[in-house]
Coordinates of C-alpha atoms in Angstrom, one line a residue:
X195 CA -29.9 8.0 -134.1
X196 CA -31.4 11.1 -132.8
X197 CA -32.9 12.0 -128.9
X198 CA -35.9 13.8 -128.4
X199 CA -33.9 16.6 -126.0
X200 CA -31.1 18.2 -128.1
X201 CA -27.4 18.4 -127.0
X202 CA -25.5 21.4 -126.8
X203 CA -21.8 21.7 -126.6
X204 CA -20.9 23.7 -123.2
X205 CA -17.1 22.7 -122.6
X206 CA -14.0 21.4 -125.0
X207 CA -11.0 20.1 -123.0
X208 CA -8.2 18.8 -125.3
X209 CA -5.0 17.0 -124.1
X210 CA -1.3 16.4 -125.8
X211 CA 0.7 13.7 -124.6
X212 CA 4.2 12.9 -125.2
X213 CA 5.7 9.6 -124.0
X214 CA 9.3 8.8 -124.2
X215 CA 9.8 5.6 -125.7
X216 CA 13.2 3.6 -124.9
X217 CA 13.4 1.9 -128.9
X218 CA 12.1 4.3 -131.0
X219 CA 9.0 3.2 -134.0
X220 CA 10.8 2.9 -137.6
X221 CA 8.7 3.1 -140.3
X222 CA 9.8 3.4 -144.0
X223 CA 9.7 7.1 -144.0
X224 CA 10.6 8.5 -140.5
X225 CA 11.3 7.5 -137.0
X226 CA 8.6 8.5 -133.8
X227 CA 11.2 8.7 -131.1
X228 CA 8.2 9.4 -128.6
X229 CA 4.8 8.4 -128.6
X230 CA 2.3 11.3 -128.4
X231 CA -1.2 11.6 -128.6
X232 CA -4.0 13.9 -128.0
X233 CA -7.3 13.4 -126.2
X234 CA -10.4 15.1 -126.3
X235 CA -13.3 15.9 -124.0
X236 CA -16.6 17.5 -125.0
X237 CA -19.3 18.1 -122.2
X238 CA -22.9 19.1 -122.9
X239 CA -25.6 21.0 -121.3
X240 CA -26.0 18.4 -118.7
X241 CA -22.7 17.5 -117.5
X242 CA -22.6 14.4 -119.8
X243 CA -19.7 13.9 -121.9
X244 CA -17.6 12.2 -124.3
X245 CA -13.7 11.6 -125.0
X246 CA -12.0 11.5 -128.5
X247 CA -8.5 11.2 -129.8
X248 CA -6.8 13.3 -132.7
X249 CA -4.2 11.6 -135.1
X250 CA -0.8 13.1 -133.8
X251 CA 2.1 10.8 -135.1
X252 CA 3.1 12.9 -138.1
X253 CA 4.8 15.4 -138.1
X254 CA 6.3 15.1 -135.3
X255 CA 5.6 18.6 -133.8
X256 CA 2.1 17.6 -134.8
X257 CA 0.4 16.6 -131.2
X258 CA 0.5 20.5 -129.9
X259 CA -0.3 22.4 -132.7
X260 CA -3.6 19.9 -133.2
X261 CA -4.5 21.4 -129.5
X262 CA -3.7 25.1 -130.8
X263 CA -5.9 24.4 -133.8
X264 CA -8.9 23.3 -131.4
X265 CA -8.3 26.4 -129.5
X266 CA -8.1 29.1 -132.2
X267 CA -9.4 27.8 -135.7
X268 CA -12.3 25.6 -134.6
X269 CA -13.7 26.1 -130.5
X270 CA -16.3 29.3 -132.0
X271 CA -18.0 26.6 -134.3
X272 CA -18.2 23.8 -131.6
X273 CA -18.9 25.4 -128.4
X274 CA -22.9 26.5 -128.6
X275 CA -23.0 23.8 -131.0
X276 CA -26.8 22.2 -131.1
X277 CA -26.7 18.2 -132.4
X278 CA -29.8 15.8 -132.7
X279 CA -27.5 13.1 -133.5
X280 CA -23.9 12.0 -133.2
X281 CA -23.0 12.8 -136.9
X282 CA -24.3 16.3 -136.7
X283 CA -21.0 18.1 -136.0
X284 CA -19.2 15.9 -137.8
X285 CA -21.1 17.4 -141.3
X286 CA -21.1 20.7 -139.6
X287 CA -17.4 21.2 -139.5
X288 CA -16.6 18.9 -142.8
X289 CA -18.3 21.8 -144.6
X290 CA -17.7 24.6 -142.2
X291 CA -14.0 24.4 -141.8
X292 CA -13.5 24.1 -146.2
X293 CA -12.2 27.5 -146.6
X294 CA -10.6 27.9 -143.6
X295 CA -8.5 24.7 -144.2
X296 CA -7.9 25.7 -147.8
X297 CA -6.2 28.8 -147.0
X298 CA -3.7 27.8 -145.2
X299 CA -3.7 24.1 -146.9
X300 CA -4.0 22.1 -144.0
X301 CA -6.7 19.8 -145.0
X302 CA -5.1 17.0 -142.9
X303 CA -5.0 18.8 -139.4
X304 CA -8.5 20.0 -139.7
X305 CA -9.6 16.6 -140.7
X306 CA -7.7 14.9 -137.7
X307 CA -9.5 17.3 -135.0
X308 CA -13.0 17.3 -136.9
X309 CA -12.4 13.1 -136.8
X310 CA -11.5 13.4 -132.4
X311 CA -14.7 15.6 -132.2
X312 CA -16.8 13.3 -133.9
X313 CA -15.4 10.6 -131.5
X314 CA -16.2 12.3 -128.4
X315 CA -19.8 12.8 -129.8
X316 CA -20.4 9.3 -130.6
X317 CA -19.0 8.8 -126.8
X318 CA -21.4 11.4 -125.7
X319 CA -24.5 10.1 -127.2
X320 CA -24.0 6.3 -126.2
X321 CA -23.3 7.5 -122.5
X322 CA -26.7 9.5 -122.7
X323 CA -28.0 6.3 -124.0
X324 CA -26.4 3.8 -121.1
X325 CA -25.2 1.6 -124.2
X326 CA -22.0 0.9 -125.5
X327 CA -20.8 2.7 -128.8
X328 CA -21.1 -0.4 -131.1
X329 CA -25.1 -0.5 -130.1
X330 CA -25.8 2.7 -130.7
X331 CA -23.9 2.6 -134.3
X332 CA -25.7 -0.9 -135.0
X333 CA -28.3 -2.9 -132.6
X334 CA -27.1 -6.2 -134.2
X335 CA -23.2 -5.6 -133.2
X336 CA -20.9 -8.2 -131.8
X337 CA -19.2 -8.0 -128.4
X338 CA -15.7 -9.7 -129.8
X339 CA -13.4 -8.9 -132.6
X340 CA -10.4 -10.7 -134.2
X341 CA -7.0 -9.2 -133.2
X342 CA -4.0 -8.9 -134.7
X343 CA -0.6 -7.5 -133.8
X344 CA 1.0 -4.6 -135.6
X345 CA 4.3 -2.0 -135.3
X346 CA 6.8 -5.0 -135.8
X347 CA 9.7 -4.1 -137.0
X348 CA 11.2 -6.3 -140.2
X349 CA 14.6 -6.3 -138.1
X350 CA 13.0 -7.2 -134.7
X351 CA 10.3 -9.5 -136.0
X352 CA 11.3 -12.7 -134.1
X353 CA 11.5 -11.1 -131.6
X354 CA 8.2 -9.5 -131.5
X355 CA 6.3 -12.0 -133.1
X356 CA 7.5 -14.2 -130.1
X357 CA 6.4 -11.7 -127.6
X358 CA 3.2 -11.0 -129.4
X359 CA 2.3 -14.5 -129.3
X360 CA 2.5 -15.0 -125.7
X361 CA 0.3 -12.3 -125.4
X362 CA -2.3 -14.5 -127.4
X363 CA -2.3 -13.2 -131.1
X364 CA -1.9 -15.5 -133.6
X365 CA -1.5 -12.5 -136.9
X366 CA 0.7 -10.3 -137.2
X367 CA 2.1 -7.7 -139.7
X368 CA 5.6 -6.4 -139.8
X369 CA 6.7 -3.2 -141.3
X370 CA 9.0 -3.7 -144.5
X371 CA 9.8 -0.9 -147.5
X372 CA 14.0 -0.5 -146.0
X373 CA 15.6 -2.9 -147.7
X374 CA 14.5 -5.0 -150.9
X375 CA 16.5 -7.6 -151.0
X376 CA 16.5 -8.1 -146.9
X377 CA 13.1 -7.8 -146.3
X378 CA 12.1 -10.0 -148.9
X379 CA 14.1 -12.4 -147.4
X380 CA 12.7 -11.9 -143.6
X381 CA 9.6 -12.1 -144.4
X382 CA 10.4 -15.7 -146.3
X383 CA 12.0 -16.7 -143.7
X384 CA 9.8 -15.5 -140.6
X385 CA 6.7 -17.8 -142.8
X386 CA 8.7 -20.7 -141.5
X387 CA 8.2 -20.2 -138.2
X388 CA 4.5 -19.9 -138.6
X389 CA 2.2 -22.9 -137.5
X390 CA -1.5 -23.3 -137.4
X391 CA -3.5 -20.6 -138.0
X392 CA -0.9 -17.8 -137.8
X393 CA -0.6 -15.3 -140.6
X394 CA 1.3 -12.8 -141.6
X395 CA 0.7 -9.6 -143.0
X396 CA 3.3 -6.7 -144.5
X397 CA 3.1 -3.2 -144.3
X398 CA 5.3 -0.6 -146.8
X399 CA 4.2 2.4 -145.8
X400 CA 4.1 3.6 -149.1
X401 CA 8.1 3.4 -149.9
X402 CA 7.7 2.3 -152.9
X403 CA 7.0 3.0 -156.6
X404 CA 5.4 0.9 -159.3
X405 CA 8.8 -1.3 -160.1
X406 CA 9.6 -1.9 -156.7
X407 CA 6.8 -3.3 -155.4
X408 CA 6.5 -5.7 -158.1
X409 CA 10.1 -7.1 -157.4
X410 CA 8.9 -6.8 -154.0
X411 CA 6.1 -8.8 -154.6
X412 CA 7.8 -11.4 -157.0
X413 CA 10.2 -12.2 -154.5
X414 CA 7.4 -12.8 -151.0
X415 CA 5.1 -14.8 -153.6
X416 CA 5.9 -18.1 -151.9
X417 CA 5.3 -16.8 -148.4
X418 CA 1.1 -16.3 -148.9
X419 CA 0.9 -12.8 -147.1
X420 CA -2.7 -12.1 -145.6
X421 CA -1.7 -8.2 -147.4
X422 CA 0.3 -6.3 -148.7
X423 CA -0.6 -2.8 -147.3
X424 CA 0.6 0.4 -148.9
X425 CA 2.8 -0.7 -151.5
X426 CA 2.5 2.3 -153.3
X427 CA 2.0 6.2 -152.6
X428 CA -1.8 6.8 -151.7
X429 CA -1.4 9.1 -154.8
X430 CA -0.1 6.4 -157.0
X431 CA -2.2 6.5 -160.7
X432 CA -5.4 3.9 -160.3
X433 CA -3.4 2.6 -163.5
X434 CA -0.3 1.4 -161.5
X435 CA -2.6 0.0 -158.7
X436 CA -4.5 -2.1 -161.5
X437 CA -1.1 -3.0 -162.4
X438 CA 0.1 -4.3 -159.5
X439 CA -2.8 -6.1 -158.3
X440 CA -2.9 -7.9 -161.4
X441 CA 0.6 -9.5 -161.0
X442 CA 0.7 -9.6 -157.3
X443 CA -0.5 -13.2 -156.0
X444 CA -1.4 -12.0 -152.3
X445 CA -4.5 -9.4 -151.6
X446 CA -3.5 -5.3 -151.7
X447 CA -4.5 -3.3 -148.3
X448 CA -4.5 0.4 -148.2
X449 CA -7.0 3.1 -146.4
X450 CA -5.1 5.1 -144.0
X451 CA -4.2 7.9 -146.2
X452 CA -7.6 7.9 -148.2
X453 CA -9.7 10.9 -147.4
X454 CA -13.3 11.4 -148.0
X455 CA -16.3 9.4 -148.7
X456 CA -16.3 10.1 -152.6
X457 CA -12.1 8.9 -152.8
X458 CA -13.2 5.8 -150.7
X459 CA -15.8 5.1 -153.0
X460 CA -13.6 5.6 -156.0
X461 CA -10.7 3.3 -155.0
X462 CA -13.4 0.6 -154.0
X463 CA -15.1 0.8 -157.2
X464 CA -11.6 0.1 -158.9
X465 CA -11.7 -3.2 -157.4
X466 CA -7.5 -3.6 -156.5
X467 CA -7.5 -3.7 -153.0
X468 CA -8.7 -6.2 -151.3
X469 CA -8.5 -4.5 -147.6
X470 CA -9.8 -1.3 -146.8
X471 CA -8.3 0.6 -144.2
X472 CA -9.7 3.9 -143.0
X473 CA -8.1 5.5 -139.8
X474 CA -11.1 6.8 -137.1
X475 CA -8.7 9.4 -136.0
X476 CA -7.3 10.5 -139.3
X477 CA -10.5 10.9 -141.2
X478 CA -13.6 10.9 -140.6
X479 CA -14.0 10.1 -136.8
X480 CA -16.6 7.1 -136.3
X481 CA -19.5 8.6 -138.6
X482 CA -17.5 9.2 -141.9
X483 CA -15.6 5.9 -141.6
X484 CA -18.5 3.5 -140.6
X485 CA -20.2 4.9 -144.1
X486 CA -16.6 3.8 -146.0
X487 CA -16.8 0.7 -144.1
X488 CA -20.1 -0.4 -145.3
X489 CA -18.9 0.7 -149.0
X490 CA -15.8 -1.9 -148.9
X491 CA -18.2 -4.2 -147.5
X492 CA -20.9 -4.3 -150.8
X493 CA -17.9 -4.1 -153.0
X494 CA -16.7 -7.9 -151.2
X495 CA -13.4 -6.2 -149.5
X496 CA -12.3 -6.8 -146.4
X497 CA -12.8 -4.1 -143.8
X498 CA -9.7 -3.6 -141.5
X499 CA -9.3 -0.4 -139.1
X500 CA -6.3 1.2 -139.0
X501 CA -4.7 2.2 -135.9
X502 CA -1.8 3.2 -134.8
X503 CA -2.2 5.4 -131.4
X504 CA -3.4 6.3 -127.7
X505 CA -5.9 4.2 -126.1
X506 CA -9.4 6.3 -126.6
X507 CA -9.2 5.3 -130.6
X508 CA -7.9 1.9 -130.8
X509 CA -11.4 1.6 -128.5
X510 CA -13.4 3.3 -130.7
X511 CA -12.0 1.2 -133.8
X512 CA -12.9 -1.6 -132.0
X513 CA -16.2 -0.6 -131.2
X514 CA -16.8 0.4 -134.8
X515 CA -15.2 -3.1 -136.6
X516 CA -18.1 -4.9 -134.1
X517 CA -20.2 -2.9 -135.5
X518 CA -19.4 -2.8 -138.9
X519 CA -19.2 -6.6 -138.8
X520 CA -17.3 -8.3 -142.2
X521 CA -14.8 -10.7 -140.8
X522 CA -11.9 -7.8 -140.7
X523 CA -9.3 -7.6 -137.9
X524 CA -8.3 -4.8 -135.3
X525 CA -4.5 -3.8 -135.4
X526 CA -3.1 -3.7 -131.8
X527 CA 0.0 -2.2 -132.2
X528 CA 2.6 -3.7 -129.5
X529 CA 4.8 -1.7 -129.3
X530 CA 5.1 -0.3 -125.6
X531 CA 2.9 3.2 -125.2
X532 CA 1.8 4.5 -121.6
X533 CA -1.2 6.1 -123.6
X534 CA -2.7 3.1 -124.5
X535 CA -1.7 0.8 -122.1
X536 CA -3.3 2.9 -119.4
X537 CA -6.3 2.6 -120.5
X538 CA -8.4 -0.4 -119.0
X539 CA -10.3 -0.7 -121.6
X540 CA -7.2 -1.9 -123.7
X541 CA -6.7 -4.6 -121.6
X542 CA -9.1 -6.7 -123.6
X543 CA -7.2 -9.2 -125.4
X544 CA -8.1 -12.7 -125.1
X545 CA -7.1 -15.9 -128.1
X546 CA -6.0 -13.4 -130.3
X547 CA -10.0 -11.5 -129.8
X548 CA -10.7 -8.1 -128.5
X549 CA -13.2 -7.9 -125.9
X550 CA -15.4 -4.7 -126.2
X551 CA -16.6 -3.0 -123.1
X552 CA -19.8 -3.6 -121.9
X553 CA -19.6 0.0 -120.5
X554 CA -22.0 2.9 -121.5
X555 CA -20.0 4.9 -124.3
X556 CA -16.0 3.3 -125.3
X557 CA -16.2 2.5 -121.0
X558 CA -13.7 5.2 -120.2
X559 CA -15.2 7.2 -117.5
X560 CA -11.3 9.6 -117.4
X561 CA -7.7 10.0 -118.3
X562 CA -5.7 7.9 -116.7
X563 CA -3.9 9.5 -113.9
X564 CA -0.4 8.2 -114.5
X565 CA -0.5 10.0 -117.8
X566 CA -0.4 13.8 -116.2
X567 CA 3.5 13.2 -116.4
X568 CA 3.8 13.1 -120.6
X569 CA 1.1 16.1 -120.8
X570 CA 2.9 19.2 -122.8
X571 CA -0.5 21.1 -123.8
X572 CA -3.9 21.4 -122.4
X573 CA -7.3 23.7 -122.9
X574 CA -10.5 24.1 -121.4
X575 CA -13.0 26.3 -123.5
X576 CA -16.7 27.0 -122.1
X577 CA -19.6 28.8 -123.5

């Protein structure tokens, strides 16, 4: 997509949150004991702009210094920037930022704020259009997209599944990888208490190596898991993925920690996994991850955002799964977090389906007020 008057970057806000959280998010290899996020805002020549969120869950320092890096290792090749189409910055700073993120080997951070930008732009350019994000990415996208409900603890499970329900999902995926022989047997036992067309889904987090998740796997075989995400290390030989797929009797999921077009393309031509998972706000911002969608797609996997954050890219994820199309599933994480509950937009849920804005851009017009209290960093760069 491309507009006959170009648009040049004039301004850069970015914003990092920190929320305290009450019951702090266990995963297999670390806790979040607040939820942080950061939020971008890029404004062009006309006053029209766009919002975008940077992954900021890991480290856990990680939500500030992804503002600092905005501010001193990437504003000089944004602001002035000239784009005839959304995806023009994103390829700009992919190849721009190389060196700079090789010498000082933070391919990740560079990655995370290039994927926010890219966000924003894709915000931008709808807004100048007066059409949702999903249009402008695909004319033929839907306006509703299965749902299901994610950050459940294997300990809590019941529990949240219960809640989860009454909120109207009817999938869910709890987080296993802390104790073999227990969360084998809570995820056995939590199948019982399914009915109709509830399904459940289980997510390692990468805690395991080749032996484990086969006992892992071996022991869940009777419960019929929708996936079994991140089993192993996204670094794991494509020999022990083969491996594993081969004995495991439910479908492999895995995506979040892939980077890159070409290693997307790779893993998908190996044929184990069965759900791919790219993260909008990790890699690759809208433009890089609807391409890796489409390649999942013509391979016959299932395509499946990832999300795990503030409110700005669980709305863009949606946007792009109704866009991409494929049957996948959005992951609503419910766990409680100010910075995407306060969002309006995230208020969309409706028989386990996420109802996309009908608002120019991701139909968030600014920050929520009530979220001033968590900021701990904030710019504002101009040409």
């Amino acid at each position: 997509m491309t507009v006959e008057k170009p648009v040049v970057i004039k301004r850069v806000q970015a914003f990092a949150f920190r929320c305290p959280i009450k019951t702090p998010v266990v995963t297999s290899f670390g806790v979040m004991r607040d939820r942080p996020a950061v939020f971008l805002r890029v404004e062009d020549q006309d006053g029209c702009f766009g919002f975008g969120e940077v992954f900021a869950n890991w480290p856990a320092a990680g939500a500030e210094h992804r503002v600092n890096l905005l501010y001193a290792d990437l504003s000089d090749l944004v602001l002035g920037f000239v784009g005839q189409a959304p995806a023009d910055l994103f390829h700009h700073l992919r190849q721009a930022t190389r060196l700079r993120a090789l010498q000082c080997g933070e391919f990740g951070p560079f990655r995370q704020v290039i994927a926010g930008l890219d966000i924003a732009m894709w915000d931008l350019f709808a807004r100048r259009a007066g059409a949702p994000v999903r249009m402008l990415l695909n004319k033929g996208a839907v306006d509703r997209v299965p749902a299901y409900a994610s950050g459940i603890h294997i300990a809590a499970a019941h529990q949240m599944i219960a809640q989860a329900r009454r909120e109207g999902h009817i999938h869910f995926k709890v987080k296993v990888g802390f104790d073999l022989e227990k969360d084998s047997a809570a995820v056995l036992d939590l199948t019982q208490s399914l009915s109709g067309e509830e399904t459940l889904a289980a997510d390692a987090n990468q805690a395991w190596d080749l032996e484990t998740a086969l006992r892992f796997a071996r022991k869940v075989q009777a419960a019929q898991l929708a996936w079994l995400e991140e089993p192993l290390p996204a670094y794991a030989s494509h020999a022990d993925w083969q491996t594993l797929a081969a004995a495991a009797s439910m479908p492999l999921a895995a995506g979040e920690n892939i980077a890159g077009l070409e290693d997307f393309k790779a893993v998908v031509e190996q044929g184990y996994l069965n759900v791919i998972q790219p993260d909008v706000i990790k890699w690759g911002g809208l433009s890089g991850c609807y391409d890796a969608a489409h390649v999942a797609l013509k391979a016959g996997a299932r395509y499946c955002p990832h999300f795990l954050g503030g409110g700005i890219g669980l709305a863009a994820s949606a946007e792009l799964l109704a866009a991409v199309g494929g049957g996948g599933l959005l992951e609503v994480d419910v766990n409680p977090n100010p910075l995407r509950q306060a969002f309006e937009v995230c208020k969309g849920l409706y028989d386990a389906s996420w109802n996309c804005s009908d608002e120019p851009g991701l139909g968030i017009e600014t920050l929520p007020k009530e979220l001033a209290q968590y900021q701990t960093a904030q710019i504002d760069l101009h040409v």
